[in-house]
Amino acid sequence: MRSSEPPPPRRQAIGVRASLALLVVGCIVPMAAVAGFLIVDFYTRERAQLLASTVGQARAIMAAVDAGFRSTEAALQALSTSHQLERGDLAGFHARAVEAQRQMEADGVILIDAGGNLLMSTRRAYGEPLPKLGPTPLLKRILATGRPGVSNLFPAPVGGQLMYTIGVPVRRDGAIAMSLNATASPVQLAALLAARKLPDSWRTAIIDGSGKIAARSHDIARFAGRPTTPALLRQLELADEGGFETTTLDGIPVYTVYSRSPDSRWSVALGIPLDELTAGLRRSLAWLIAVTLAALALGLALAWRIGGGIARSVRALAGPAAAVASGEVPAIPPLALREANELGLALQQAGATVRTAQAERRESEQQLALAAEAARMGIWVRDLVRERVWVSASWRELFGFRPDEPVSVETLLQRVHPDDSAAVRRVLEQAARGERYEIEYRIEPPQGGLCWVASRGSCEAGSDGVPRLVRGVALDITQRKLAELEMQQKQREVTHLARVATLGELSGALAHELNQPLTAILSNAQAAQRFLRHSTPDLLEVDAILADIVAEDQRAGEIIRRLRRLFDKREAPRQPVDVNQVVIGVLRLLRNDLLSHGVALSSVLGAGGAHVLADSVQLQQVLINLLMNACDAMALTEAGGKAIGVRTALDDDGWVRIIIADCGSGIPAAALEQVFAPFYSTKESGMGLGLSICRGIVSAHGGQLWAESNPDRGASFHVRLPLAGAEAAVGQGAPA
Ligand code: ADP
């Protein structure tokens, strides 16, 4: 019966190919992720750097614009101190201004008084009527601050083209009397932008203090003078420098970087198209993805190929492994993998080992089966977990089960002899609790007859300590049991024969004992005859004589009854027997014989009322034997020195003792135990069985019999028996 079954295959088991594919993905994907992160990080830094440098460019353009303003201011300052103006020579000043204008980036120079009246303009010939200007915002600012300034864009009063002015105050007697202005066209600013040579795709613009576009890299004609995007206007209000994502007026998504002059409040904005900003990043990422995908494809293809090779090698070994398990010679095909070849070699070796082991096991199984069959030994295994019973063929034969007949604990118990089934059930329960067991019991097979079976077994527990299996063997011991019973019968017969032999030896004494009542009966009968012959017989006397005859007859009858009981072959049932009464009965039986041998008998019966559970006849036999041995031992003792002492006593531990001591030849110390061996005798006509039988009888009563040497002379024989009711203590208190 096999208790270990192969474990079920794992459901989530993963193939070699899938494992390798996972390995490939596991290697490449994290690397690609790291590369992606590095690329993004690199471009983030690049972009930050680009934006920082773009802010610098915006600042530089703004500085160039401011520098243009300041050089014009400086030229105007210089012109304002011309002596023509100081003298009020406007005609001379006009000529001077026309000359100075050539040095400036301006298309006209005008002089305005504090009231906003145009006093002179180089755009007109001197003396031509001049239009009235009124107080412009720039004039107001110059008058208020006393500092030079730049106007916002405005349409020219004549012609309407966009322009702006740069003005410086002209003081007379400490007060600002006029403003000397240079008018310029934003076209010059556009030239300044173009000179920066920024990428063509960038959208750049110069914006005046009010947020209108003065110059633009693209579509200036369309956007000049128009307010810039509301987003940029908002940003300009928040900070003088910065960058943000927005959409240009012509609808291009850009990252705009701007810088505003704290002096003129004009600004420069550079818009880098977002496309351009992320193009590099997108290109790099696209490359990365392409390379990653290619690496994955290559890796997976390799994984598929290599995994296939490994899987083929492993699968090629599955068949040989199964062959090893079933004890066949595994055929290992040539394999591509070195390790698989090594495994194949190991399988071949394992196969050889398995085959040898199987052959050996078969051999030993056959031997065991033969031995079991020869011994009529049945094997049985009880699975406590599944409550199933497996039995060998010889077990079935022994218990009379057909080959296909199911066997269970209950069907087994049905075959057990009713007197033994409780004991068998008990040991089976003990075994199921993990105890070993050993029992002999009778079975009644259905084909009839009675079989004796010796069964022993033990329990096997699982790793958790819980009993799982009970394994046992059952042996047919019917022959042995029959032999034992026969031997017991023979022993009884020998015991009986010994008893008869003892009585043969006693016969002289018995004849003597019987002779007494018979003689008395005879003389009493003769006396009665004499009395009856008288003419007047004394009937009272005759009656007394007859009473004597009856009494003597009863005495003789008692002697004969006692003898008959000793000759009786039947075993009497054990019953409580008074020890002292048995001793007294035996002494009465032997008294005459002992006396005729000149043996003085003394007795001290200390165990008054002590009862033992015994067959009284067997007990008598023991005592007669011991007394006659004592008598024999004193055969050579001088007359008058022959004495036997009989003693009974209660031991402290619930046992009673009978001691028979003599003054005979004694027993050498070395032979004290030997005398109990069968056929040990020192007597010429002795059989050497008496003491052996006596010990057998005493042991069967749960007692002990042994010999001791007396301190002075002779030997003592001790019989120790458990008191009735104290048999449970059998085996305890044995002499050392
Ligand atoms: P048997 O009387 O036929 O010899 P037993 O078994 O009764 O057989 O006795 C065996 C031997 O033990 C005797 O031959 C004798 O040597 C010795 N023996 C028995 N009882 C005594 C005794 N009381 N004193 C000395 N020896 C004894």
CSV table of C-alpha atoms and ligand atoms in Angstrom, one decimal, residues 505 625-626 628-634 660 662 664-668 671 674-683 685-694 714-717, ligand 1:
chain,number,residue,atom,x,y,z
A,505,GLU,CA,5.3,-45.3,48.7
A,625,ASN,CA,6.2,-34.5,48.5
A,626,LEU,CA,8.2,-32.0,50.6
A,628,MET,CA,8.5,-37.3,52.2
A,629,ASN,CA,11.7,-35.7,50.8
A,630,ALA,CA,12.4,-34.5,54.3
A,631,CYS,CA,11.9,-38.0,55.6
A,632,ASP,CA,14.2,-39.5,52.9
A,633,ALA,CA,16.9,-36.9,53.7
A,634,MET,CA,17.0,-38.1,57.2
A,660,ILE,CA,9.0,-27.5,56.2
A,662,ASP,CA,14.2,-31.2,58.5
A,664,GLY,CA,18.6,-34.4,57.2
A,665,SER,CA,21.6,-34.4,55.0
A,666,GLY,CA,20.9,-30.9,53.7
A,667,ILE,CA,21.5,-29.5,50.2
A,668,PRO,CA,24.9,-28.0,49.1
A,671,ALA,CA,22.4,-27.3,44.4
A,674,GLN,CA,19.4,-27.2,40.9
A,675,VAL,CA,17.1,-29.5,42.9
A,676,PHE,CA,14.1,-28.0,41.2
A,677,ALA,CA,15.4,-29.0,37.7
A,678,PRO,CA,13.5,-32.0,36.2
A,679,PHE,CA,15.3,-35.4,36.6
A,680,TYR,CA,17.7,-34.1,39.2
A,681,SER,CA,18.0,-36.8,41.8
A,682,THR,CA,20.6,-38.1,44.3
A,683,LYS,CA,18.4,-41.1,45.2
A,685,SER,CA,15.5,-45.1,42.8
A,686,GLY,CA,14.6,-41.4,42.5
A,687,MET,CA,13.0,-39.9,39.3
A,688,GLY,CA,14.0,-36.3,40.1
A,689,LEU,CA,10.6,-35.0,39.1
A,690,GLY,CA,9.0,-34.3,42.5
A,691,LEU,CA,10.4,-30.8,43.2
A,692,SER,CA,10.0,-29.8,39.6
A,693,ILE,CA,6.3,-30.7,39.6
A,694,CYS,CA,5.9,-29.0,43.0
A,714,GLY,CA,19.3,-30.0,57.2
A,715,ALA,CA,17.2,-28.0,54.7
A,716,SER,CA,14.0,-25.9,54.7
A,717,PHE,CA,11.6,-25.7,51.9
B,1,ADP,P1,13.5,-37.5,43.9
B,1,ADP,O1,12.9,-37.4,45.2
B,1,ADP,O2,12.8,-38.4,43.0
B,1,ADP,O3,15.0,-37.6,43.9
B,1,ADP,P2,12.9,-34.7,43.9
B,1,ADP,O4,12.7,-33.7,42.8
B,1,ADP,O5,11.8,-34.8,44.9
B,1,ADP,O6,13.1,-36.1,43.2
B,1,ADP,O7,14.2,-34.4,44.7
B,1,ADP,C1,15.3,-34.1,43.9
B,1,ADP,C2,16.5,-34.1,44.8
B,1,ADP,O8,16.5,-33.0,45.7
B,1,ADP,C3,16.6,-35.3,45.7
B,1,ADP,O9,17.1,-36.4,45.0
B,1,ADP,C4,17.5,-34.8,46.8
B,1,ADP,O10,18.9,-34.9,46.4
B,1,ADP,C5,17.2,-33.4,46.9
B,1,ADP,N1,16.3,-33.1,48.0
B,1,ADP,C6,15.0,-32.9,48.0
B,1,ADP,N2,14.5,-32.6,49.2
B,1,ADP,C7,15.6,-32.7,50.1
B,1,ADP,C8,15.7,-32.5,51.5
B,1,ADP,N3,14.7,-32.1,52.3
B,1,ADP,N4,17.0,-32.5,52.0
B,1,ADP,C9,18.1,-32.8,51.2
B,1,ADP,N5,18.0,-33.0,49.8
B,1,ADP,C10,16.7,-32.9,49.3
